[in-house]
Coordinates of C-alpha atoms and ligand atoms in Angstrom, one line a residue:
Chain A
X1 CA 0.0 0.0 0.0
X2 CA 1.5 3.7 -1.0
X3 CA 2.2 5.4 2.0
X4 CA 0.1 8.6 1.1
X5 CA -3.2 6.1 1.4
X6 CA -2.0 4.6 4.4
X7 CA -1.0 7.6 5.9
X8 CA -4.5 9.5 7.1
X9 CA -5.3 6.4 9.0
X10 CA -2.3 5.8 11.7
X11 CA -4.3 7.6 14.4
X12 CA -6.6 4.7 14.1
X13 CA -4.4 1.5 13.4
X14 CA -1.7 2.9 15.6
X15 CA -3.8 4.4 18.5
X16 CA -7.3 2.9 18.4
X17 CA -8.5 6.8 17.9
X18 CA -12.4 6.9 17.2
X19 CA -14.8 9.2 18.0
X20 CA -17.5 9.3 20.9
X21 CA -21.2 11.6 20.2
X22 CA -21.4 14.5 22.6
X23 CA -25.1 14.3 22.2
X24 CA -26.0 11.1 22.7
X25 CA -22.5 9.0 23.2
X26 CA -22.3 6.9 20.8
X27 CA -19.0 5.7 20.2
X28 CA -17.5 5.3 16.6
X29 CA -15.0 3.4 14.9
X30 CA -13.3 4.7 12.9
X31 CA -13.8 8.2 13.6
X32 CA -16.6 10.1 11.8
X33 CA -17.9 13.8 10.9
X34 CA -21.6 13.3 11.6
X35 CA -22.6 10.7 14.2
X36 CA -24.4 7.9 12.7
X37 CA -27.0 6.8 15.7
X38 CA -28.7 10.7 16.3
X39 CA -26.9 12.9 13.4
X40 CA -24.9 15.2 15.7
X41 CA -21.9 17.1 14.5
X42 CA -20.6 17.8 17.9
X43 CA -18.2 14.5 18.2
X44 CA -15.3 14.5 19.9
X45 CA -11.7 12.3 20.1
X46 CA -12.0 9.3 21.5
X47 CA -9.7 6.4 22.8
X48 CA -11.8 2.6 22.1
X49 CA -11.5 0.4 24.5
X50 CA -9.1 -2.6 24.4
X51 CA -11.3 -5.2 25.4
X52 CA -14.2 -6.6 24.3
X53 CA -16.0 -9.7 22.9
X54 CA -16.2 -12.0 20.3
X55 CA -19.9 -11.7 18.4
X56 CA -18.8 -13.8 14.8
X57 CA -15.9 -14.6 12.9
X58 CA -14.9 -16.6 10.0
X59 CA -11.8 -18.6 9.4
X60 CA -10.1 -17.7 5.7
X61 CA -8.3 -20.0 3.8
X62 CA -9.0 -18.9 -0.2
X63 CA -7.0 -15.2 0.7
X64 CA -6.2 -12.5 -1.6
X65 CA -3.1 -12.5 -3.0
X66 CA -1.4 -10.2 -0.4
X67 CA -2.2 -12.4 2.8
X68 CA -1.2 -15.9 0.9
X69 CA 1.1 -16.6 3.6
X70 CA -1.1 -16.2 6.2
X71 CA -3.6 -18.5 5.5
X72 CA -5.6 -19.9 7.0
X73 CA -6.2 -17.2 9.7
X74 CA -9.2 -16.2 11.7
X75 CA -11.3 -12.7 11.0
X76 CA -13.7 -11.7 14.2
X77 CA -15.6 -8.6 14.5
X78 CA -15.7 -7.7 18.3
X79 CA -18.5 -5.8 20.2
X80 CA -15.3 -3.6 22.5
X81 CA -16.7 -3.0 26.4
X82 CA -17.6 1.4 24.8
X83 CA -19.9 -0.5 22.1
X84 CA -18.2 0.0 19.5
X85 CA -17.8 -2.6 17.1
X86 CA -14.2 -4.0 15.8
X87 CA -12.9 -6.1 12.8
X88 CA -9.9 -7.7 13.1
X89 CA -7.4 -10.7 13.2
X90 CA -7.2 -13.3 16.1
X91 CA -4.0 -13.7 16.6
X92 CA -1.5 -16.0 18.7
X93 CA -4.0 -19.1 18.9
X94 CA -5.3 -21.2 16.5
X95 CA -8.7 -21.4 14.5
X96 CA -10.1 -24.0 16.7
X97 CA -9.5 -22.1 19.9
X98 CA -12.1 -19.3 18.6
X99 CA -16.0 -19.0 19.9
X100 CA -18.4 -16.7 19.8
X101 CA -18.3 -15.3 23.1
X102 CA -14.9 -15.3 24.0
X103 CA -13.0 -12.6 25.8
X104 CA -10.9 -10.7 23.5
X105 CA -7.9 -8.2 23.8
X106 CA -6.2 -5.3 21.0
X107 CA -2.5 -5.8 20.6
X108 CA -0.3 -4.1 18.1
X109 CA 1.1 -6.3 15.4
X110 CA 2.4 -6.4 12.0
X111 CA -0.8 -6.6 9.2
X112 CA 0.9 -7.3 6.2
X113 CA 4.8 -6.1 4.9
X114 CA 4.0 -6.5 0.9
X115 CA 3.1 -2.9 0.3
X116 CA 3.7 -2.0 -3.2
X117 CA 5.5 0.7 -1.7
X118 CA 7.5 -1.2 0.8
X119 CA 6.7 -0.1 3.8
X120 CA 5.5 -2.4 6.7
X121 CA 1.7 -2.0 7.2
X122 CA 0.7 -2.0 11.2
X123 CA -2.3 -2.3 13.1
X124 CA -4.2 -3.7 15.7
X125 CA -5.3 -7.4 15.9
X126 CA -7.0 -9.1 18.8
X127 CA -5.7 -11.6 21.0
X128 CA -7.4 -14.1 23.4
X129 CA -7.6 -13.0 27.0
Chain B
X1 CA -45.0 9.4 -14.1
X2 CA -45.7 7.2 -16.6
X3 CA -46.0 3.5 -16.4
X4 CA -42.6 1.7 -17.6
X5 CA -42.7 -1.6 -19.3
X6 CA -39.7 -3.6 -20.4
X7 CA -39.9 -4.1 -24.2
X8 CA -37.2 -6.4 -25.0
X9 CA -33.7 -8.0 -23.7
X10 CA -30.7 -9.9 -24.2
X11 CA -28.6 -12.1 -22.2
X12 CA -25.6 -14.3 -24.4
X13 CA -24.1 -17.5 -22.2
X14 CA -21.9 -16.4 -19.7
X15 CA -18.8 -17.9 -18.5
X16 CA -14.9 -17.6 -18.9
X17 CA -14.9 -15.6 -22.1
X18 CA -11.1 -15.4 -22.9
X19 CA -11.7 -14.4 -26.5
X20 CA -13.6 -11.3 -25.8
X21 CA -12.7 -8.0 -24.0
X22 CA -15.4 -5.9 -22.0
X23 CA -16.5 -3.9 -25.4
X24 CA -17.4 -7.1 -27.0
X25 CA -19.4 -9.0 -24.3
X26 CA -21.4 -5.9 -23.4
X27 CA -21.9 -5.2 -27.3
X28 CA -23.4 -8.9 -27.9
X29 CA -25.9 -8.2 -25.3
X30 CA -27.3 -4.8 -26.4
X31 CA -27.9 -5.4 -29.7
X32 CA -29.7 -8.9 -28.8
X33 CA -31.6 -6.5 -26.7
X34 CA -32.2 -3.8 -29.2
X35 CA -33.1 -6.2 -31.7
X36 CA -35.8 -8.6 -30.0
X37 CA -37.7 -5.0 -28.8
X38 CA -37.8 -4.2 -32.5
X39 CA -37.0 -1.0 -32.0
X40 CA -35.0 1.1 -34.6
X41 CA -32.8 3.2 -32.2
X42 CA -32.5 4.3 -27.9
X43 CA -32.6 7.6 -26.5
X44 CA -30.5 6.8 -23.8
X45 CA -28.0 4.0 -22.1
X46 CA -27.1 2.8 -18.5
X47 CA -23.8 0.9 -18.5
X48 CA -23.8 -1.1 -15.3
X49 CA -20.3 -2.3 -14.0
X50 CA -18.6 -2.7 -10.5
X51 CA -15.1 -2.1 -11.4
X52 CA -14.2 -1.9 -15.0
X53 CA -10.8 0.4 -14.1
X54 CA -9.4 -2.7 -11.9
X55 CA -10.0 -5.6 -14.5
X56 CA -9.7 -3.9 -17.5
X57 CA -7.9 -0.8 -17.0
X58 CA -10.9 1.0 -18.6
X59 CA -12.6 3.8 -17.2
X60 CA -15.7 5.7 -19.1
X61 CA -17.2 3.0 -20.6
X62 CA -20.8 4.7 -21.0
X63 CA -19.2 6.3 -24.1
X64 CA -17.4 3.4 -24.9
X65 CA -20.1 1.4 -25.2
X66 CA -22.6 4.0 -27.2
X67 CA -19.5 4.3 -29.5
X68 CA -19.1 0.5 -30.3
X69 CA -22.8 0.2 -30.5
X70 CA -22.6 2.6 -32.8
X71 CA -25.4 5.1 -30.9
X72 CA -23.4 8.1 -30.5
X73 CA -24.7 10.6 -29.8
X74 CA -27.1 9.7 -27.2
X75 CA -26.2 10.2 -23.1
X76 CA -24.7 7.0 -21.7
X77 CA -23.3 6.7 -18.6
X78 CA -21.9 3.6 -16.3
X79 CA -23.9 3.4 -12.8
X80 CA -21.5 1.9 -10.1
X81 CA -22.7 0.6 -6.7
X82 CA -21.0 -2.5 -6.5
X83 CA -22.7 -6.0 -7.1
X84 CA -25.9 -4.0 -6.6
X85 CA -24.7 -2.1 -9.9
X86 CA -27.5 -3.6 -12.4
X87 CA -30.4 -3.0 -10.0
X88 CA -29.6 0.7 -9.8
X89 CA -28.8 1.2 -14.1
X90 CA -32.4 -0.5 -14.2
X91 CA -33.7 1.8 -11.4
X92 CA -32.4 4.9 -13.2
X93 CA -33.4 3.8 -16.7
X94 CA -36.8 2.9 -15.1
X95 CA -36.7 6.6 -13.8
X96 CA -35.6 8.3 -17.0
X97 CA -38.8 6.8 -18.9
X98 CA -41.2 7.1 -15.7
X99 CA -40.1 10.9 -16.1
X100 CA -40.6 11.5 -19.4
X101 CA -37.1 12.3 -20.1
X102 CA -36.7 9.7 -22.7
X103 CA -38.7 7.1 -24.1
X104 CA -36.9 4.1 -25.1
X105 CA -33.7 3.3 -22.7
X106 CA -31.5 0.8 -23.1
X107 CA -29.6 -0.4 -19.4
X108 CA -27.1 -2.8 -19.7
X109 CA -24.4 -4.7 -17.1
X110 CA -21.3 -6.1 -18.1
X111 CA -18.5 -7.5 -16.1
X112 CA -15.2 -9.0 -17.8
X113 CA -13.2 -10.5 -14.3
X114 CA -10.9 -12.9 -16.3
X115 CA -8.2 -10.8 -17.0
X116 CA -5.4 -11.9 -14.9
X117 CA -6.2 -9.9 -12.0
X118 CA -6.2 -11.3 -8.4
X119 CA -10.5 -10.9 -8.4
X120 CA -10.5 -11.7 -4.6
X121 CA -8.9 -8.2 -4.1
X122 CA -10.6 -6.6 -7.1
X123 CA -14.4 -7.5 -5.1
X124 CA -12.9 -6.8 -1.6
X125 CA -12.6 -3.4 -3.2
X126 CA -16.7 -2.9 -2.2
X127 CA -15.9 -3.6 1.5
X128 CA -14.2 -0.7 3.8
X129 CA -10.8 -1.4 1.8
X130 CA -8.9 0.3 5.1
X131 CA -11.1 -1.6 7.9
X132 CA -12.4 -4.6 6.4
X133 CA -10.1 -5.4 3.6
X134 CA -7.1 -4.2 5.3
X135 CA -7.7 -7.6 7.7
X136 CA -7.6 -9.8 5.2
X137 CA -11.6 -10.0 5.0
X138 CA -12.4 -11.1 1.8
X139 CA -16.5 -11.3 0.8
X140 CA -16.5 -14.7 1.2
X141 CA -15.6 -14.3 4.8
X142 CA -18.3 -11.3 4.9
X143 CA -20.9 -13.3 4.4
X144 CA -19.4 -16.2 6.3
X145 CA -19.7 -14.0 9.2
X146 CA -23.4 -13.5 8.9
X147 CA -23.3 -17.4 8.4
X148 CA -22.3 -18.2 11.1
X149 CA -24.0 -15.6 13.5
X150 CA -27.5 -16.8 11.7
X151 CA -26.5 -20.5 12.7
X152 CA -25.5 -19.7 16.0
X153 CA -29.2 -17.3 17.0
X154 CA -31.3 -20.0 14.6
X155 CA -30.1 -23.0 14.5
X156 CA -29.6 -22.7 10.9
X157 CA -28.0 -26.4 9.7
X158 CA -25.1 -26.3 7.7
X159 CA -26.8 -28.6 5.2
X160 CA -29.5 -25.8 5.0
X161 CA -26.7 -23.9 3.5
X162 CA -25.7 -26.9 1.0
X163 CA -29.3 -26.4 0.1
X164 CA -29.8 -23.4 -1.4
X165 CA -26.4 -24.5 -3.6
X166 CA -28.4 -27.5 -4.9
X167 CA -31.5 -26.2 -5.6
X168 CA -30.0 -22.9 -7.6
X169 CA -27.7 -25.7 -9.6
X170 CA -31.2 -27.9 -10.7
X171 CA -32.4 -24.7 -12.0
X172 CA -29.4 -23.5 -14.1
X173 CA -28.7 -27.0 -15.5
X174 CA -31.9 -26.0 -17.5
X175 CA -30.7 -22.3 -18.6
X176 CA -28.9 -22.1 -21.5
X177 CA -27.0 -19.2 -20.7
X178 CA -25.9 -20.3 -17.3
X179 CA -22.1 -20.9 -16.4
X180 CA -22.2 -24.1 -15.0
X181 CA -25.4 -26.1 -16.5
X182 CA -25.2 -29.2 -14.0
X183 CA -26.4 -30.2 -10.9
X184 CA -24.8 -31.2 -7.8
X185 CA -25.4 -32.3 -4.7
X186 CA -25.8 -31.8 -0.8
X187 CA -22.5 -34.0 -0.1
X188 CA -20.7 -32.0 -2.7
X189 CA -21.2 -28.5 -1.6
X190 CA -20.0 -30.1 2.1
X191 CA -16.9 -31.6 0.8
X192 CA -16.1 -28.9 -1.5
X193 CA -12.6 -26.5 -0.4
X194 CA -13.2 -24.4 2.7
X195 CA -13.1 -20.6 1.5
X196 CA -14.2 -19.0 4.7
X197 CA -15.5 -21.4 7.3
X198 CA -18.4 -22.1 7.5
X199 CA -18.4 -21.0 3.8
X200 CA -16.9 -23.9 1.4
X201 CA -16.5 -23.0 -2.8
X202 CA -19.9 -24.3 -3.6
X203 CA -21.7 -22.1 -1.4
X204 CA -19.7 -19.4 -3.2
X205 CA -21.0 -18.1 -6.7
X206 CA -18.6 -18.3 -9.3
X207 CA -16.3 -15.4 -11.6
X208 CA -17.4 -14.8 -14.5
X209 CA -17.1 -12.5 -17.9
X210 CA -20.7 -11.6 -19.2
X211 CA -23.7 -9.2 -20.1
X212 CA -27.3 -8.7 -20.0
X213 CA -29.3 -5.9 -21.6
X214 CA -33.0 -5.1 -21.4
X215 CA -35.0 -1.8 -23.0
X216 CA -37.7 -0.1 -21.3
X217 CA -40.3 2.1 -22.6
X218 CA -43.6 3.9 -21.9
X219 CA -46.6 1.0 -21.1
X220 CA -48.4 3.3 -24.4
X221 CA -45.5 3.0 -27.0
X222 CA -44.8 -1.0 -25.3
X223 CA -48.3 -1.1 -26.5
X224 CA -48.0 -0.1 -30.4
X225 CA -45.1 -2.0 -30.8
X226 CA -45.6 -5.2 -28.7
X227 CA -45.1 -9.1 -30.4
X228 CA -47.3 -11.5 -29.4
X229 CA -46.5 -11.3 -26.2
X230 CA -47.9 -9.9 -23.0
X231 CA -46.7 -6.5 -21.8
X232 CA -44.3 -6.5 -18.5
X233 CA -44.7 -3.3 -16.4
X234 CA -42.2 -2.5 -13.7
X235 CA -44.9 -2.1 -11.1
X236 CA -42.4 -0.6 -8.1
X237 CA -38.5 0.0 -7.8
X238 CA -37.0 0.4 -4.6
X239 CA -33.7 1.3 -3.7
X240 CA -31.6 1.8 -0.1
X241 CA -28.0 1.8 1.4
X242 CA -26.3 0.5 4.7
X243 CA -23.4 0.8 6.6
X244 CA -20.5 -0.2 4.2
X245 CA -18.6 -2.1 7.4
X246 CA -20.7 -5.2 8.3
X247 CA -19.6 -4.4 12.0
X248 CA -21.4 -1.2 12.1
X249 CA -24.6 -2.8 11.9
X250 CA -27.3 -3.9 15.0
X251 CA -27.1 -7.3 14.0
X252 CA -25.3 -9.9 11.6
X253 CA -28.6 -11.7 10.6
X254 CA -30.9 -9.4 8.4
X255 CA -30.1 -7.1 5.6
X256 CA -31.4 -3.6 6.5
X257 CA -31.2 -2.3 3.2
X258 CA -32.8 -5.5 1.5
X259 CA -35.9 -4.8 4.0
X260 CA -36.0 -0.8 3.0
X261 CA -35.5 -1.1 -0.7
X262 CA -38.7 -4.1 -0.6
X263 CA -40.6 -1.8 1.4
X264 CA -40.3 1.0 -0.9
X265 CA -41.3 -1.2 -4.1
X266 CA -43.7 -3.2 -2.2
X267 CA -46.1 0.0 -1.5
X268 CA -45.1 1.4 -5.1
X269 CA -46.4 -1.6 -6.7
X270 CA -49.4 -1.8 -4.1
X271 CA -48.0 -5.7 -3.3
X272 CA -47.0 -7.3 -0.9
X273 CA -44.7 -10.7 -0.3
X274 CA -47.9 -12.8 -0.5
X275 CA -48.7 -11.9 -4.3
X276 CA -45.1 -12.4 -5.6
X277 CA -45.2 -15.8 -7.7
X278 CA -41.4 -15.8 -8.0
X279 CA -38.2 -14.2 -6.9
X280 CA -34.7 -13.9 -8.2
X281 CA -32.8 -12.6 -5.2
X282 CA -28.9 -12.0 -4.6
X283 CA -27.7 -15.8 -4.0
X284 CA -24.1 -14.6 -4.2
X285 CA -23.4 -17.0 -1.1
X286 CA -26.0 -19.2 0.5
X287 CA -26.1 -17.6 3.3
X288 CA -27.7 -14.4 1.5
X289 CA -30.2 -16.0 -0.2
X290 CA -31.5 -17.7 3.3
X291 CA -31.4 -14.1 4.8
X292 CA -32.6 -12.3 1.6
X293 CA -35.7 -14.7 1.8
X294 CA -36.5 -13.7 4.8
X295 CA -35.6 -10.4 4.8
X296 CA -38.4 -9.8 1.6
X297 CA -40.9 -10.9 4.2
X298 CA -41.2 -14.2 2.5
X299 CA -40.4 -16.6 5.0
X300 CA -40.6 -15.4 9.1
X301 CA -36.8 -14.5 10.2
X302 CA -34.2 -17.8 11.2
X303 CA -36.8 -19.6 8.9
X304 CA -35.2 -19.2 5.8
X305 CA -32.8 -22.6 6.2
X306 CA -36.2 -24.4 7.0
X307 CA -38.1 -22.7 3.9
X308 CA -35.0 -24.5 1.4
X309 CA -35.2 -27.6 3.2
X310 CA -38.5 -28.0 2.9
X311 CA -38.8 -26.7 -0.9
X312 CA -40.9 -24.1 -0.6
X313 CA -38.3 -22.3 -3.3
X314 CA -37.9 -24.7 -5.9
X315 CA -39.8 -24.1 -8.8
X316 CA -43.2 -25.7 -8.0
X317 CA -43.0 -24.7 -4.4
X318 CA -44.5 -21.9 -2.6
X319 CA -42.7 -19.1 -3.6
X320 CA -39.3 -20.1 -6.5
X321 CA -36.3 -18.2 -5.9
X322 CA -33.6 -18.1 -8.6
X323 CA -35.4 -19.9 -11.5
X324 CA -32.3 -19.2 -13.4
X325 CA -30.0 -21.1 -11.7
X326 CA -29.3 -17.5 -9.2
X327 CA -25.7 -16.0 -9.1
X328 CA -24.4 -19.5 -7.9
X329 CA -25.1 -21.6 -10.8
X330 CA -26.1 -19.1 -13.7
X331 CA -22.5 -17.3 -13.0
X332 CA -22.2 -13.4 -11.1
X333 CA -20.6 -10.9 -13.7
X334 CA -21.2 -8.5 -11.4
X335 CA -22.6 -5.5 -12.9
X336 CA -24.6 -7.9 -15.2
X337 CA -26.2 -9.3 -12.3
X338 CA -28.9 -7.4 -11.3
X339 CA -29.4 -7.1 -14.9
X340 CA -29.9 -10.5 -15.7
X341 CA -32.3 -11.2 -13.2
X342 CA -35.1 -8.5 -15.0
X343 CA -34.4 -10.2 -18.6
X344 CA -35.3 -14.1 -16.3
X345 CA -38.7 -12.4 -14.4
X346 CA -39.5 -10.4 -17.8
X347 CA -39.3 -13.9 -19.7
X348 CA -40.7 -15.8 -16.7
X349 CA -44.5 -13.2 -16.7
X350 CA -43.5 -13.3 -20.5
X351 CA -44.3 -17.3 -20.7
X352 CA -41.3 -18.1 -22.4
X353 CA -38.9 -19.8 -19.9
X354 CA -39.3 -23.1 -21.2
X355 CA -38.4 -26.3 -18.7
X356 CA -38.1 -23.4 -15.9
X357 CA -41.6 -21.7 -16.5
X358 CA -43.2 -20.8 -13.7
X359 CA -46.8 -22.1 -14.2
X360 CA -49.3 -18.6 -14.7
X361 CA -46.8 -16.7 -13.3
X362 CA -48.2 -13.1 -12.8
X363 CA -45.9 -10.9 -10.4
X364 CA -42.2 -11.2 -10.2
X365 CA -39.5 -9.7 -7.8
X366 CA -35.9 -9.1 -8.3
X367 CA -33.6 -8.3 -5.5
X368 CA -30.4 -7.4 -6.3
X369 CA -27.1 -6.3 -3.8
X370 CA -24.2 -4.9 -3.3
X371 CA -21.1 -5.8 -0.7
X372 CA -22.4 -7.3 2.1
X373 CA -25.2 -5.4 2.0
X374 CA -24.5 -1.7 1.6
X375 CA -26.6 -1.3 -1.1
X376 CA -29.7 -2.6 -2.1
X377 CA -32.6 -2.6 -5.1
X378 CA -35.9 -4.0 -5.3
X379 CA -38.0 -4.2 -8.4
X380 CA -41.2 -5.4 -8.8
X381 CA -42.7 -6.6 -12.3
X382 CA -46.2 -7.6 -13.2
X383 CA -47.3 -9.2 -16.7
X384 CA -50.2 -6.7 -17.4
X385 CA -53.4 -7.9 -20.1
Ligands
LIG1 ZN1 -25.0 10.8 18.4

């Protein structure tokens, strides 16, 4: 990935920066303009939550071709303790160990290193507590 | 606005088309189009395609396409909204007529996605490419997630899934134009390659090169002009967007956007789920098609596994879904899609859909989709006397 597209989104892979509603408190990920549960424009920074818990994932084994070495590897989307709702790699474990319901936590890891543009791509991926 | 009919259409076989190029394909289908309305020209032209810049490093095709047609000058232009791309060129085209704008309208869908690229990545491209696709989701594993949430709340069986696979492969083993014209069966689809647990490949619909074209007119001109063969009015259109991340919505189990967009052309048309004789909906894994079913108000919601089990949508059942074999057997060039399924309900109310005729079939619905369910159309035909 060129580094000008991955560029406008390291507050969020880097720091988990959303945005929380000041109206009705609504927590977003990733960060938005206009607050999609009331409309509000008054949002301010917000730091997600770490934790959270597993609601569904999926366990991909026919990749694209930049993640062919890192099949098969588990995709969950995670309801976070602030409500918001994350997508992400479950790391460090393996596919079987995965169930809905399951306690999960946001660590900092490597996503993928075969940019077109070279550079290391990092984010955040979620790790069994 | 004035009442829309759909006057004639084309749809070549689809498949891996390695000797033809995007111009071609979408060509073949237009004039097959143009020629069985009988009409000698169009005012206008929708070009429906998801991502013609990616696989064929061609952008503007709506002038492309009037050029090669050899229709310049009229207004063409492509209409993009991913696999939903079809049902929105046939909701604008309906528009343009319903308006008075223009009278006859020709709205086409081509897709060419065998041309080397890696199409995993090319469709991941109508997910959120920096928080869905950046994770290696691919839509496979979208829909997989919905899978497996829907089996988890309903006790939807994996077979269930299977199903819908089997049932849409018995009806395009008896449409010509389908990609893969054979059946198969329960035990295959289970022992077939995972793709994205619970997903395997036969749950998945296929990549494909094709095009399907249809021209719509005013009910009165339909009328003047009209073979001997019943008129088809486009009764309601309906149309309605989502969250483009999955995990931004309430729940991973209905399709918010299918139920708006059916709500919209339900009260157009003055129907409701109980009148529709048959449905081609956006199979393009099983999972969607169970949810889809549901989400149309046919079936009750967690029922939908039950409803294929049980045949209520094979043809003879209570309500067929995908007479033509739906995006799993019949092949999914994308922007052709939602296309394709107007020309099978206009043929279907037309009485000319040979071993897969739906016996005095009146009303048909046609539900097409984009991502993983951003986007959404409904449209709503009835074969007027
Ligand atoms: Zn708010």
């Amino acid at each position: 990935m060129p580094i000008q597209r991955f560029y406008p989104h390291i507050p969020q892979r880097y720091r988990l920066e959303g945005t929380k509603c000041k109206k009705c408190g609504k927590v977003h990920f990733p960060p938005r303009q206009v607050c999609n549960s009331c409309g509000s424009k008054e949002l301010e920074p917000y730091r997600l939550a770490e934790e959270g818990e597993i609601i569904t994932y999926t366990v991909v084994y026919t990749p694209p071709d930049d993640f062919k070495t890192k099949k098969p590897y588990v995709v969950a989307i995670a309801k976070m303790d602030d409500g918001a709702k994350l997508t992400a790699q479950v790391t460090d474990c393996t596919p079987d160990e995965v169930e809905i319901g399951k306690r999960v936590r946001v660590v900092f890891r490597k996503i993928n290193a075969e940019g077109k543009s070279g550079i290391i791509e990092y984010g955040y991926k979620f790790v069994l507590i | 606005m004035r009442d829309v009919a759909v006057i004639g259409v084309g749809w070549p076989k689809w498949g891996e088309l390695w000797k033809k190029d995007i111009r071609n394909i979408f060509v073949e289908a237009a004039l097959m189009a143009i020629e069985d309305a009988g009409v000698d020209h169009i005012d206008s032209m929708y070009v429906a395609s998801m991502s013609p810049g990616l696989w064929s490093k061609q952008e503007h095709i709506g002038a492309l396409m009037a050029d090669y047609l050899g229709q310049t000058p009229i207004p063409a232009v492509r209409v993009e909204s991913a696999c939903a791309s079809g049902g929105m060129a046939v909701r604008l085209g309906f528009i343009e007529v319903a308006s008075g704008m223009s009278d006859i309208v020709l709205v086409g869908g081509v897709e060419k996605m065998w041309t080397g690229e890696d199409f995993t990545a090319v469709l991941a491209t109508a997910a959120d490419q920096e928080y869905e696709a950046f994770h290696g989701l691919t839509f496979p594993a979208l829909y997989a997630l919905m899978a497996r949430r829907h089996m988890h709340e309903f006790g939807t069986k994996r077979e269930q899934l299977a199903m819908v696979s089997v049932k849409n492969h018995a009806n395009g083993a008896r449409n010509p134009r389908a990609q893969y014209q054979r059946e198969i069966t329960v035990e295959a689809v289970l022992n077939s390659p995972p793709v994205a647990d619970p997903l395997n490949l036969l749950d998945c619909s296929p990549v494909t090169d094709g095009a399907a074209a249809i021209i719509l007119a005013p009910v009165d001109l339909a009328r003047k002009i009209a073979k001997d063969r019943p008129i088809v009015q486009i009764i309601g259109s309906g149309a309605a967007t989502d969250s483009i991340a999955l995990a931004d919505r309430e729940s991973y189990v209905e399709l918010p956007a299918v139920k708006k967009a059916a709500e919209i052309a339900y009260k157009m048309a003055g129907v409701g789920p109980e009148d529709i004789d048959l449905a081609e909906v956006h199979d393009c894994f099983t999972i969607a098609e169970i949810i889809v079913t549901e989400d149309l108000g046919f079936f009750e919601k967690g029922k939908g596994g039950e409803a294929v089990e049980q045949g209520l949508t094979k043809i003879g059942g209570k309500i067929p879904v995908n007479t033509s074999g739906g995006l799993k057997s019949k092949g999914h060039p994308v922007g052709a899609t939602g296309v394709a399924q107007i020309v099978e309900i206009t043929e279907q109310l037309w009485g000319v859909s040979g071993e897969r005729q739906v016996e005095g079939a009146k009303i048909g619905l046609a539900q097409n989709m984009g991502g993983s369910g951003a986007s959404s159309t409904v449209h709503i035909l009835k074969r007027i006397d």
